[in-house]
Short mmCIF file of C-alpha atoms in Angstrom, two decimals:
data_model
loop_
_atom_site.label_atom_id
_atom_site.label_comp_id
_atom_site.label_asym_id
_atom_site.label_seq_id
_atom_site.Cartn_x
_atom_site.Cartn_y
_atom_site.Cartn_z
CA MET A 1 20.18 145.43 275.64
CA SER A 2 20.85 149.16 275.82
CA ALA A 3 19.07 151.59 273.53
CA PRO A 4 20.97 152.70 270.40
CA HIS A 5 23.00 155.87 270.80
CA PRO A 6 21.45 158.99 269.21
CA ILE A 7 24.53 159.21 266.94
CA GLU A 8 23.70 155.77 265.53
CA LYS A 9 20.09 156.77 264.88
CA ASN A 10 20.98 160.28 263.70
CA ASP A 11 18.40 161.43 266.22
CA TYR A 12 19.78 164.50 267.97
CA LEU A 13 19.84 168.28 267.69
CA ILE A 14 22.77 170.60 268.28
CA LEU A 15 22.95 174.36 268.37
CA THR A 16 25.29 175.81 265.74
CA LYS A 17 26.34 179.36 264.93
CA PRO A 18 24.20 179.42 261.73
CA ILE A 19 21.16 178.26 263.74
CA ALA A 20 21.89 180.80 266.48
CA ARG A 21 21.79 183.60 263.89
CA ILE A 22 18.44 182.34 262.62
CA MET A 23 17.05 182.26 266.16
CA VAL A 24 17.98 185.92 266.66
CA SER A 25 16.13 186.95 263.47
CA LEU A 26 13.19 184.70 264.25
CA THR A 27 12.74 186.12 267.73
CA ALA A 28 12.72 189.67 266.34
CA TRP A 29 10.16 188.77 263.64
CA ILE A 30 7.78 187.24 266.17
CA ARG A 31 8.05 190.13 268.62
CA LEU A 32 7.48 192.64 265.81
CA ASN A 33 4.29 190.78 264.77
CA PHE A 34 5.41 189.74 261.30
CA SER A 35 2.84 187.37 259.80
CA GLY A 36 5.16 185.39 257.54
CA VAL A 37 8.84 185.18 256.58
CA MET A 38 11.16 182.78 254.82
CA ILE A 39 14.56 181.13 255.22
CA TYR A 40 16.28 179.90 252.08
CA GLY A 41 19.55 178.14 251.39
CA GLN A 42 21.31 175.45 249.43
CA ARG A 43 20.66 171.77 250.01
CA ARG A 44 22.32 169.81 252.82
CA LEU A 45 23.36 172.90 254.78
CA GLY A 46 21.09 172.04 257.71
CA LYS A 47 17.79 173.87 257.11
CA SER A 48 15.67 170.90 258.20
CA HIS A 49 17.84 170.48 261.29
CA CYS A 50 17.23 174.17 261.96
CA ALA A 51 13.46 173.72 261.56
CA GLU A 52 13.49 170.88 264.10
CA PHE A 53 15.60 172.97 266.46
CA ILE A 54 13.11 175.84 266.21
CA LYS A 55 10.23 173.51 267.02
CA ARG A 56 11.92 172.17 270.13
CA TYR A 57 13.65 175.24 271.55
CA LEU A 58 11.90 178.42 270.34
CA ALA A 59 9.83 178.75 273.53
CA ASP A 60 13.03 178.74 275.60
CA THR A 61 14.42 181.57 273.47
CA LEU A 62 11.24 183.68 273.61
CA GLY A 63 10.66 183.16 277.30
CA TYR A 64 7.04 182.06 276.90
CA LYS A 65 5.11 179.15 275.42
CA LEU A 66 4.51 179.29 271.69
CA ALA A 67 3.36 176.17 269.88
CA VAL A 68 5.34 175.31 266.74
CA VAL A 69 3.75 173.08 264.10
CA LEU A 70 6.13 171.55 261.56
CA LEU A 71 4.78 170.64 258.12
CA CYS A 72 6.93 168.96 255.48
CA VAL A 73 5.54 170.05 252.12
CA ARG A 74 4.94 167.07 249.89
CA LYS A 75 5.49 167.06 246.17
CA HIS A 76 2.39 166.32 244.08
CA ASP A 77 2.13 166.14 240.31
CA VAL A 78 -1.27 167.84 240.57
CA VAL A 79 -1.91 170.58 243.12
CA ARG A 80 -5.14 169.93 245.03
CA GLU A 81 -6.57 171.91 247.92
CA GLY A 82 -7.73 168.73 249.68
CA ASP A 83 -4.25 167.19 249.66
CA PHE A 84 -2.75 170.25 251.32
CA LEU A 85 -5.50 170.42 253.94
CA ASP A 86 -4.98 166.73 254.74
CA THR A 87 -1.23 167.25 255.16
CA LEU A 88 -1.86 170.24 257.40
CA LEU A 89 -4.31 168.25 259.53
CA ARG A 90 -1.76 165.46 260.00
CA SER A 91 0.91 167.97 261.02
CA LEU A 92 -1.55 169.21 263.65
CA GLY A 93 -1.97 165.69 265.00
CA GLU A 94 -5.42 165.18 263.47
CA THR A 95 -6.62 162.35 261.24
CA PRO A 96 -8.20 163.78 258.07
CA PRO A 97 -11.87 162.75 257.73
CA LYS A 98 -12.27 160.32 254.84
CA ARG A 99 -15.45 161.93 253.57
CA GLY A 100 -15.09 165.38 255.04
CA SER A 101 -15.69 168.43 252.88
CA LYS A 102 -13.08 171.14 252.43
CA ASP A 103 -15.05 173.40 254.77
CA GLN A 104 -15.11 170.70 257.45
CA LYS A 105 -11.37 170.19 257.13
CA MET A 106 -10.76 173.92 257.35
CA GLU A 107 -12.89 174.11 260.51
CA LEU A 108 -10.84 171.31 262.09
CA ILE A 109 -7.63 173.16 261.23
CA ILE A 110 -8.89 176.45 262.67
CA ASN A 111 -10.06 174.76 265.87
CA ARG A 112 -6.75 172.98 266.34
CA PHE A 113 -4.78 176.21 265.91
CA LEU A 114 -7.09 177.87 268.44
CA VAL A 115 -6.38 175.17 271.00
CA LEU A 116 -2.63 175.62 270.50
CA ALA A 117 -2.85 179.42 270.66
CA ARG A 118 -4.63 179.34 274.04
CA ARG A 119 -1.40 178.12 275.61
CA CYS A 120 0.45 181.24 274.43
CA PRO A 121 0.12 184.43 276.53
CA VAL A 122 0.21 186.59 273.37
CA LYS A 123 -2.19 184.33 271.41
CA LYS A 124 0.21 183.31 268.68
CA VAL A 125 0.99 180.00 267.01
CA MET A 126 3.71 179.19 264.50
CA LEU A 127 3.61 177.05 261.37
CA VAL A 128 6.95 175.99 259.87
CA LEU A 129 6.74 174.76 256.27
CA ASP A 130 9.82 172.75 255.31
CA ASP A 131 10.67 172.26 251.62
CA ALA A 132 8.56 175.37 251.02
CA GLN A 133 9.91 175.81 247.49
CA ARG A 134 7.23 173.23 246.57
CA LEU A 135 4.39 175.57 247.54
CA GLU A 136 2.18 176.99 244.81
CA THR A 137 -0.16 179.99 244.67
CA LEU A 138 -3.12 177.86 245.81
CA HIS A 139 -1.22 176.90 248.97
CA PHE A 140 -0.40 180.54 249.72
CA GLU A 141 -4.07 181.49 249.36
CA ILE A 142 -5.10 178.72 251.78
CA LEU A 143 -2.55 179.89 254.34
CA MET A 144 -3.75 183.49 254.07
CA SER A 145 -7.36 182.36 254.51
CA ILE A 146 -6.42 180.55 257.71
CA GLN A 147 -4.52 183.59 258.97
CA ASN A 148 -7.46 185.87 258.18
CA GLU A 149 -10.05 183.73 259.96
CA LEU A 150 -7.89 183.21 263.03
CA TYR A 151 -7.15 186.90 263.45
CA GLN A 152 -10.43 188.48 262.37
CA GLN A 153 -12.65 186.18 264.41
CA TYR A 154 -10.44 185.23 267.34
CA ARG A 155 -7.53 187.72 267.39
CA VAL A 156 -5.10 184.82 267.10
CA MET A 157 -1.99 185.37 264.98
CA LEU A 158 -0.64 182.53 262.85
CA PHE A 159 3.02 183.17 262.08
CA THR A 160 4.28 181.20 259.06
CA LEU A 161 7.94 180.39 258.51
CA MET A 162 8.78 178.99 255.09
CA VAL A 163 12.05 177.08 254.87
CA GLY A 164 13.33 176.03 251.47
CA GLN A 165 15.90 176.03 248.71
CA PRO A 166 16.93 179.16 246.73
CA GLN A 167 14.00 178.59 244.35
CA LEU A 168 11.82 179.91 247.17
CA LYS A 169 13.38 183.36 246.91
CA LEU A 170 12.99 183.29 243.13
CA LYS A 171 9.35 182.31 243.59
CA ARG A 172 8.79 185.45 245.67
CA GLU A 173 10.33 187.60 242.94
CA LEU A 174 8.06 186.00 240.34
CA LEU A 175 5.01 186.58 242.53
CA ILE A 176 5.91 190.27 242.85
CA GLN A 177 6.31 190.53 239.06
CA ALA A 178 2.90 188.88 238.64
CA GLY A 179 1.27 191.47 240.91
CA GLU A 180 0.69 189.04 243.79
CA LYS A 181 2.07 191.44 246.39
CA GLN A 182 -0.62 190.51 248.90
CA ILE A 183 1.00 187.07 249.11
CA THR A 184 4.56 188.31 249.45
CA ALA A 185 3.63 191.05 251.93
CA ARG A 186 1.78 188.58 254.14
CA LEU A 187 3.83 185.38 253.88
CA MET A 188 7.24 186.57 252.67
CA ALA A 189 7.64 189.91 254.44
CA ASP A 190 11.32 189.31 255.20
CA ASP A 191 13.95 186.68 254.58
CA VAL A 192 17.34 185.44 255.68
CA GLU A 193 19.77 183.16 253.89
CA PHE A 194 20.81 180.01 255.72
CA VAL A 195 24.49 179.23 255.18
CA GLY A 196 26.85 176.53 256.37
CA HIS A 197 29.77 176.77 258.79
CA ARG A 198 32.12 179.27 257.16
CA THR A 199 34.85 179.72 259.76
CA LEU A 200 36.98 177.49 261.95
CA ASP A 201 35.35 179.06 264.99
CA GLU A 202 31.92 177.91 263.79
CA VAL A 203 33.09 174.33 263.23
CA LYS A 204 34.77 174.26 266.63
CA PHE A 205 31.64 175.66 268.28
CA ALA A 206 29.54 172.86 266.77
CA TYR A 207 31.97 170.11 267.77
CA LYS A 208 32.11 171.47 271.31
CA ARG A 209 28.41 170.73 271.56
CA PHE A 210 29.26 167.01 271.28
CA ASP A 211 31.85 167.45 274.03
CA GLU A 212 29.91 169.59 276.47
CA HIS A 213 26.19 169.94 275.71
CA CYS A 214 24.82 166.71 274.18
CA PHE A 215 24.22 163.95 276.73
CA HIS A 216 23.26 160.29 276.55
CA PRO A 217 21.34 159.08 278.42
CA ALA A 218 19.50 162.38 278.71
CA ARG A 219 20.40 164.41 281.80
CA SER A 220 23.07 161.84 282.72
CA GLY A 221 25.94 164.31 282.49
CA ILE A 222 27.71 161.90 280.10
CA SER A 223 28.47 163.80 276.91
CA PHE A 224 28.40 162.16 273.50
CA THR A 225 32.20 162.33 273.36
CA GLN A 226 32.64 160.88 276.83
CA GLY A 227 30.22 158.02 276.16
CA LEU A 228 31.49 157.10 272.69
CA ALA A 229 35.23 157.50 273.37
CA PRO A 230 35.68 156.92 277.14
CA GLU A 231 39.40 156.07 277.02
CA ALA A 232 40.26 159.05 274.82
CA TRP A 233 38.08 161.25 277.01
CA GLU A 234 40.03 160.27 280.11
CA ALA A 235 43.21 161.21 278.20
CA ASN A 236 41.71 164.70 277.67
CA TRP A 237 40.83 164.20 273.99
CA ARG A 238 37.83 166.15 272.72
CA LEU A 239 36.11 166.18 269.36
CA ALA A 240 36.71 169.94 269.19
CA ASN A 241 40.45 169.14 269.11
CA GLU A 242 39.93 167.89 265.55
CA ALA A 243 38.04 170.95 264.31
CA GLU A 244 41.10 172.78 262.95
CA PRO A 245 42.73 169.92 260.98
CA ILE A 246 39.33 168.79 259.68
CA TYR A 247 38.37 172.30 258.60
CA ILE A 248 41.71 172.96 256.88
CA GLU A 249 41.57 169.67 254.96
CA TYR A 250 37.91 170.10 254.05
CA VAL A 251 38.41 173.62 252.71
CA SER A 252 41.48 172.47 250.79
CA ARG A 253 39.48 169.72 249.08
CA ARG A 254 36.68 172.12 248.17
CA GLU A 255 39.22 174.51 246.66
CA GLU A 256 40.70 171.68 244.59
CA MET A 257 37.23 170.81 243.30
CA GLY A 258 36.25 174.41 242.60
CA VAL A 259 33.24 174.30 244.93
CA GLU A 260 31.96 177.74 245.99
CA PRO A 261 32.02 179.12 248.57
CA VAL A 262 35.29 177.42 249.41
CA GLU A 263 35.09 178.03 253.15
CA GLU A 264 31.80 176.35 253.97
CA VAL A 265 31.05 173.09 255.78
CA SER A 266 27.49 171.84 255.54
CA MET A 267 25.62 170.49 258.55
CA GLN A 268 25.43 167.07 256.94
CA ALA A 269 29.16 166.98 256.26
CA LEU A 270 29.94 168.18 259.77
CA THR A 271 27.82 165.53 261.51
CA THR A 272 28.82 162.76 259.11
CA MET A 273 32.49 163.42 259.79
CA ALA A 274 31.85 163.51 263.55
CA THR A 275 30.07 160.15 263.38
CA TYR A 276 32.90 158.66 261.33
CA ILE A 277 35.52 159.90 263.80
CA PHE A 278 33.69 158.32 266.73
CA GLN A 279 32.95 155.02 265.01
CA LYS A 280 36.24 154.35 263.23
CA TYR A 281 38.86 156.03 265.38
CA ALA A 282 37.94 157.64 268.70
CA SER A 283 36.25 154.56 270.16
CA LYS A 284 39.34 152.38 269.63
CA PRO A 285 41.85 151.59 272.43
CA GLY A 286 44.90 153.84 272.46
CA PHE A 287 43.33 156.66 270.41
CA ARG A 288 44.64 160.10 271.34
CA GLY A 289 43.94 162.14 268.21
CA LEU A 290 43.71 161.92 264.42
CA THR A 291 46.87 161.59 262.34
CA PRO A 292 47.15 163.64 259.11
CA ASP A 293 46.27 160.55 257.05
CA GLN A 294 43.27 159.86 259.24
CA VAL A 295 42.10 163.45 258.81
CA LYS A 296 42.15 162.96 255.03
CA ASP A 297 40.26 159.70 255.44
CA VAL A 298 37.58 161.40 257.53
CA VAL A 299 37.06 164.15 254.95
CA ASN A 300 36.88 161.64 252.10
CA ALA A 301 34.50 159.42 254.07
CA ALA A 302 32.07 162.30 254.61
CA GLY A 303 30.88 161.39 251.12
CA LEU A 304 29.58 164.85 250.34
CA LEU A 305 32.34 166.61 248.44
CA GLN A 306 31.45 164.90 245.18
CA LEU A 307 27.78 165.72 245.72
CA GLU A 308 28.15 169.41 246.50
CA ALA A 309 29.69 170.44 243.18
CA PRO A 310 26.59 169.54 241.11
CA ALA A 311 24.34 170.74 243.94
CA ARG A 312 25.69 174.28 243.52
CA LYS A 313 24.95 174.25 239.81
CA ASP A 314 21.48 172.72 240.10
CA GLY A 315 20.37 174.62 243.19
CA GLY A 316 21.04 178.16 241.97
CA GLU A 317 18.44 180.83 241.57
CA GLY A 318 18.33 180.29 237.83
CA GLY A 319 16.97 176.76 238.25
CA ASP A 320 13.66 175.54 236.83
CA LEU A 321 10.92 176.01 239.42
CA GLY A 322 9.04 173.10 237.96
CA GLY A 323 11.96 170.68 238.03
CA ASP A 324 12.58 167.87 240.49
CA ASP A 325 14.01 168.81 243.86
CA GLU A 326 15.44 166.81 246.71
CA ASP A 327 14.44 166.68 250.34
CA ASP A 328 16.63 168.91 252.44
CA ASP A 329 18.81 167.38 255.13
#
């Protein structure tokens, strides 16, 4: 029995134009020795996908080894230092000691970062905090303490990248108003907004990755499109062929619903529609391209249009920082 295709497991990464822009900014921040920055954006646009991409491919972009630790910030009703230290230890591949003191946990964290930094020629290590809008002042103080100890005692720089929803940017503004500029200057020195795919060229670029750059099995030379739609592939069909009709229909539906910005396709919508095309149409005998009715079906089946309208209202900068939030996709 063959292993499930990455499309079936939703276990793959693709480079997109929005991610490429982030990588350019990120590379500049690291080379300029920023200690902490943030990326914010609406839900479902692909921030978590971007965080995973950074973890896997940042070293290739920089040209040298730099360890990237990814921490998904958990939501707790009560903020406790021990809970955050335990989560950080797990993200570092360590099992938190059941009876360890906070100082012992902090020492384990410092030592683990030191081990990772030794592999980097410029003695840096990176911590990516996903769903960072959940962080509170206590968490920021812990992160600064770790940065201070690493640099002052060992000349190791811990670069923190916070990735979250627009509430994260509002949180920085509130910290500045409260006089907590040491936090914002250290951990939020710069920012960039993460947006979806806002042009046809960006959608086509992403779909070409399925045609030309994503392979299964790995290093087999068989692209996702070739493997999932072999007959259509031989007839010169490519997923990128559908980018224009899909984009036009998707934008039209958003305009009908009054969703802003009109010309924006989220990462989740883009990949969901690609999966639907492969599974329902492209894999079938005789397929040579989507009909207009099939294009409408694909856009409807993405299942996100009805979700994005309330997401825009709830996810704005005027939202309640203490309210419930959703995991980013």
